[in-house]
mmCIF file with all atom_site columns, C-alpha atoms in Angstrom:
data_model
loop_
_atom_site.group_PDB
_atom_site.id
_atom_site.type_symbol
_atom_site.label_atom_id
_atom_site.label_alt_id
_atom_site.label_comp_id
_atom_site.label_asym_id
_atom_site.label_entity_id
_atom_site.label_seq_id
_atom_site.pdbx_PDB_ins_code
_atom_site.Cartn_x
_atom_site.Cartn_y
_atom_site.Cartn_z
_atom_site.occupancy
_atom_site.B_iso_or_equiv
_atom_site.pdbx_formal_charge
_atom_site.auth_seq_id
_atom_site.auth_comp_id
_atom_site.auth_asym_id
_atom_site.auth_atom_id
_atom_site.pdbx_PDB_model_num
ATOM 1  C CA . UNK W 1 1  ? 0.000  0.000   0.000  1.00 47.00 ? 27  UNK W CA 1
ATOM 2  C CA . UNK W 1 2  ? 1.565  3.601   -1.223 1.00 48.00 ? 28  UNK W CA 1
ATOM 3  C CA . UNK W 1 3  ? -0.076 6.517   0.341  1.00 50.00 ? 29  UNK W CA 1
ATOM 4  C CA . UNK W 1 4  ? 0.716  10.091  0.736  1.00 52.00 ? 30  UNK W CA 1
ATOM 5  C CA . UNK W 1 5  ? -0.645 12.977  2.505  1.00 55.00 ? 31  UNK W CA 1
ATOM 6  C CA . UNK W 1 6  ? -1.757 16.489  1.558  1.00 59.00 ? 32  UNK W CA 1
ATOM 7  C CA . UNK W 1 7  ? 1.908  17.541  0.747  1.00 61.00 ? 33  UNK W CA 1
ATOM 8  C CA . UNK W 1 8  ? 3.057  14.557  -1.481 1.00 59.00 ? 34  UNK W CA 1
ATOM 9  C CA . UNK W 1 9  ? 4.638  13.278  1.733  1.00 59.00 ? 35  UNK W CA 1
ATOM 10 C CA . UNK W 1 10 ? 5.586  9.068   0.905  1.00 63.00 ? 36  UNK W CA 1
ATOM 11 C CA . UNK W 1 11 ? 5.272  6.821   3.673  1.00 68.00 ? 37  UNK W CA 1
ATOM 12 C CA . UNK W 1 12 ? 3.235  4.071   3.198  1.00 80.00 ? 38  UNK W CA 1
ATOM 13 C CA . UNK W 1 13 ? 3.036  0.267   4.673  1.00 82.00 ? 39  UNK W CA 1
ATOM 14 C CA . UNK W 1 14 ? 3.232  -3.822  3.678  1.00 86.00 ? 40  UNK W CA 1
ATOM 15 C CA . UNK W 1 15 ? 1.279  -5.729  5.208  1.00 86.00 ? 41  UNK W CA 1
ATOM 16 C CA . UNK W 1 16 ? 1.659  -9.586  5.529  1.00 87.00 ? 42  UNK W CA 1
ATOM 17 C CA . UNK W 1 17 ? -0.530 -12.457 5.574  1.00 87.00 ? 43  UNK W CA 1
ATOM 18 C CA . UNK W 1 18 ? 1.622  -13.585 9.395  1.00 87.00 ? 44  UNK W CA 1
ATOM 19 C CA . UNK W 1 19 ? 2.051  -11.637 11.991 1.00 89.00 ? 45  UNK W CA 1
ATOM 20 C CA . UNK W 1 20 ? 5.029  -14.368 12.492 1.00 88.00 ? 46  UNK W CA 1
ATOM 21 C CA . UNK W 1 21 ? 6.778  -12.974 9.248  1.00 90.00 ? 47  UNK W CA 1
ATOM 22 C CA . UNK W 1 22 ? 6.899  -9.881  10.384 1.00 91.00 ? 48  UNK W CA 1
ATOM 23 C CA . UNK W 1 23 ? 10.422 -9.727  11.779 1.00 92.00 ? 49  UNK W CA 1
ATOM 24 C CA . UNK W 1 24 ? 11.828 -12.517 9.492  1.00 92.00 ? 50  UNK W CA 1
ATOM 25 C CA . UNK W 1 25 ? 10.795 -9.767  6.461  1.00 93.00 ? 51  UNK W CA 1
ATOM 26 C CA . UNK W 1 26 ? 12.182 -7.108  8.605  1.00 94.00 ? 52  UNK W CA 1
ATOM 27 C CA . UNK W 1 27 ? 15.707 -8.794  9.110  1.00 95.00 ? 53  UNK W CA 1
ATOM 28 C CA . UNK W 1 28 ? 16.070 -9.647  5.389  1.00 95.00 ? 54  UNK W CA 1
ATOM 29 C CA . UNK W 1 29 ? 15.675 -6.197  4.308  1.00 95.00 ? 55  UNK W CA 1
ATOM 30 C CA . UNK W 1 30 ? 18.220 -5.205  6.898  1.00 95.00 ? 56  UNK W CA 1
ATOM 31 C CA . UNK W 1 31 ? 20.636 -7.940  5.312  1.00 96.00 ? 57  UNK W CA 1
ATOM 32 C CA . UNK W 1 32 ? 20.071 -6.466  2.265  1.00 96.00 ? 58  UNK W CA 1
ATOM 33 C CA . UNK W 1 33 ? 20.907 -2.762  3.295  1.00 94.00 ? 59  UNK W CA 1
ATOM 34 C CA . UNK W 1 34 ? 17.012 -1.352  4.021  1.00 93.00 ? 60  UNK W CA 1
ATOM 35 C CA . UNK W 1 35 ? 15.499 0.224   7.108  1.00 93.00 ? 61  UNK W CA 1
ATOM 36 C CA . UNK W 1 36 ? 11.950 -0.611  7.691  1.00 93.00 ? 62  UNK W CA 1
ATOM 37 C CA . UNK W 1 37 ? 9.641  -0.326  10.484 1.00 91.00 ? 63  UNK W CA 1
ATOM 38 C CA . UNK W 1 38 ? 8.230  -3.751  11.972 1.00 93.00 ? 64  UNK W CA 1
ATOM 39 C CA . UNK W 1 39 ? 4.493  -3.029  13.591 1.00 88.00 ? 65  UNK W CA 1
ATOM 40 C CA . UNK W 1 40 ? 2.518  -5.332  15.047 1.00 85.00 ? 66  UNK W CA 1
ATOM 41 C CA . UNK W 1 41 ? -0.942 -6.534  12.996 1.00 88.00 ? 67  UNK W CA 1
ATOM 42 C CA . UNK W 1 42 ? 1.748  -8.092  10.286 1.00 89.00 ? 68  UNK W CA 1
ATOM 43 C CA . UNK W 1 43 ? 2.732  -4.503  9.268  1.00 89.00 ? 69  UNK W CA 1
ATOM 44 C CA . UNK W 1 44 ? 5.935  -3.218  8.071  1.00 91.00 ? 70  UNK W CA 1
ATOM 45 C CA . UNK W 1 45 ? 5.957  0.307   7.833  1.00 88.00 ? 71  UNK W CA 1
ATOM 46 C CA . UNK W 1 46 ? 8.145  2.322   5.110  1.00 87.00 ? 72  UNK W CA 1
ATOM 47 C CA . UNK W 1 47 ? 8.829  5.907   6.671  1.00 83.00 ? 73  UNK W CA 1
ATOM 48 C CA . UNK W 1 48 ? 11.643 7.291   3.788  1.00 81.00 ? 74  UNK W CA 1
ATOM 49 C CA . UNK W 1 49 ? 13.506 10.390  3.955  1.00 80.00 ? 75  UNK W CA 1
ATOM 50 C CA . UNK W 1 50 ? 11.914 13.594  3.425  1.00 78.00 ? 76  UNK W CA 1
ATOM 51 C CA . UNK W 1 51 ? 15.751 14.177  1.834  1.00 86.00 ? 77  UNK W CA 1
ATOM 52 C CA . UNK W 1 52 ? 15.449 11.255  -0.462 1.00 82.00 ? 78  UNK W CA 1
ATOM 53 C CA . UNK W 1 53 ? 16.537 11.782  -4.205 1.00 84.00 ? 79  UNK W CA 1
ATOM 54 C CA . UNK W 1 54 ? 14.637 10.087  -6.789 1.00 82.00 ? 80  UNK W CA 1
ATOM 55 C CA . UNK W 1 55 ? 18.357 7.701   -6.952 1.00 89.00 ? 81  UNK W CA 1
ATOM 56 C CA . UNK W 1 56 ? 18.129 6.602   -3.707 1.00 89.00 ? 82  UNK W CA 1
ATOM 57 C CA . UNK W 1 57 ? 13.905 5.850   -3.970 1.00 83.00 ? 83  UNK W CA 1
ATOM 58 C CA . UNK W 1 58 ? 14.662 3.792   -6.639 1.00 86.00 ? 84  UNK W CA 1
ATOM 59 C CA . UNK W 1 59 ? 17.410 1.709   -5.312 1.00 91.00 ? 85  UNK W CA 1
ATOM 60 C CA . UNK W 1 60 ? 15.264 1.264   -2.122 1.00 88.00 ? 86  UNK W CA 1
ATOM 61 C CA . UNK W 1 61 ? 12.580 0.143   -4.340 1.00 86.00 ? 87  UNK W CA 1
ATOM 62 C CA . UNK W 1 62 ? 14.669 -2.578  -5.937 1.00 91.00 ? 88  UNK W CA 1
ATOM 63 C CA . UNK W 1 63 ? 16.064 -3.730  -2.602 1.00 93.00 ? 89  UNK W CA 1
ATOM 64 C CA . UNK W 1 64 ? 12.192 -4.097  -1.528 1.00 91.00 ? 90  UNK W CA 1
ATOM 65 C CA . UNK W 1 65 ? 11.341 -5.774  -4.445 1.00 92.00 ? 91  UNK W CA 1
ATOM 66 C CA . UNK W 1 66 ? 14.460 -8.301  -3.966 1.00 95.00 ? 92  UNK W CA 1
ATOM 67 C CA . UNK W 1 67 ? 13.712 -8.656  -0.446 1.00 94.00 ? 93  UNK W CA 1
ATOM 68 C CA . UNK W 1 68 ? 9.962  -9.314  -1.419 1.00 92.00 ? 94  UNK W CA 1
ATOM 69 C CA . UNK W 1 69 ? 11.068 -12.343 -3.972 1.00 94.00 ? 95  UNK W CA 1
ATOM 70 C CA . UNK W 1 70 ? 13.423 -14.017 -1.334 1.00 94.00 ? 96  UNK W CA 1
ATOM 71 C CA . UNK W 1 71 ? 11.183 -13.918 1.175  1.00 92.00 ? 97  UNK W CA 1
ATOM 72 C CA . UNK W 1 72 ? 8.520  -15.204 -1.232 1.00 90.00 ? 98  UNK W CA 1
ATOM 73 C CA . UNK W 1 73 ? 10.473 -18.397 -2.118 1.00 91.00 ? 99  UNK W CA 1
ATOM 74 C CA . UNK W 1 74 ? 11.018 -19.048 1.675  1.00 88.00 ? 100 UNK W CA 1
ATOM 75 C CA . UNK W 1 75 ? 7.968  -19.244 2.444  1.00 83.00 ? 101 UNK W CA 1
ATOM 76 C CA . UNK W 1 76 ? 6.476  -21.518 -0.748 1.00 75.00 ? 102 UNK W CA 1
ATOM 77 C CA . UNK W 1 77 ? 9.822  -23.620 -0.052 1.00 84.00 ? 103 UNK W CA 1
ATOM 78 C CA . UNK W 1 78 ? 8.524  -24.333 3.903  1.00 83.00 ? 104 UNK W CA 1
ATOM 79 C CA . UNK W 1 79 ? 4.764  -24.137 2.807  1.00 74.00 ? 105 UNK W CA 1
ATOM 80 C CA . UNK W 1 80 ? 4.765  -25.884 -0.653 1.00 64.00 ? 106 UNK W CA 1
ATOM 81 C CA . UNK W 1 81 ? 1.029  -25.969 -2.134 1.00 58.00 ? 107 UNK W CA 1
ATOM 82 C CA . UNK W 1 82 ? -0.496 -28.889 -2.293 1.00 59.00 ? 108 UNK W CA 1
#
């Protein structure tokens, strides 16, 4: 989910299906050089820069996307469907 305010302020929030995957997610992106916010509910928060350049959004976008495929093929590895 993307969302921002009256200003064009980013920040904006993931959330899971597991609350359990919550800081599994969180560490990952760490691992992989990204800051987010782990919440309870199964939301991760992403609270970027107001200083950000468009450089830096984008590289934290593909990070988030990598971090979203790995954790992706963890999961269907542990939880193949049936």
């Amino acid at each position: 989910i993307y969302v921002t305010d009256e200003n064009d302020v980013f920040y904006g929030a993931i959330e899971l299906k597991d609350d359990s995957w919550v800081w599994p997610f969180t560490e990952l992106c760490q691992q992989l050089g990204l800051l987010v916010t782990p919440t309870r509910n199964a939301v991760i928060r992403l609270l970027p820069s107001l200083l950000l350049t468009e450089d830096e959004w984008n590289e934290a976008l593909g990070i988030l996307r990598q971090a979203l495929d790995q954790f992706v093929k963890q999961v269907v590895s542990q939880n193949p469907p049936e």
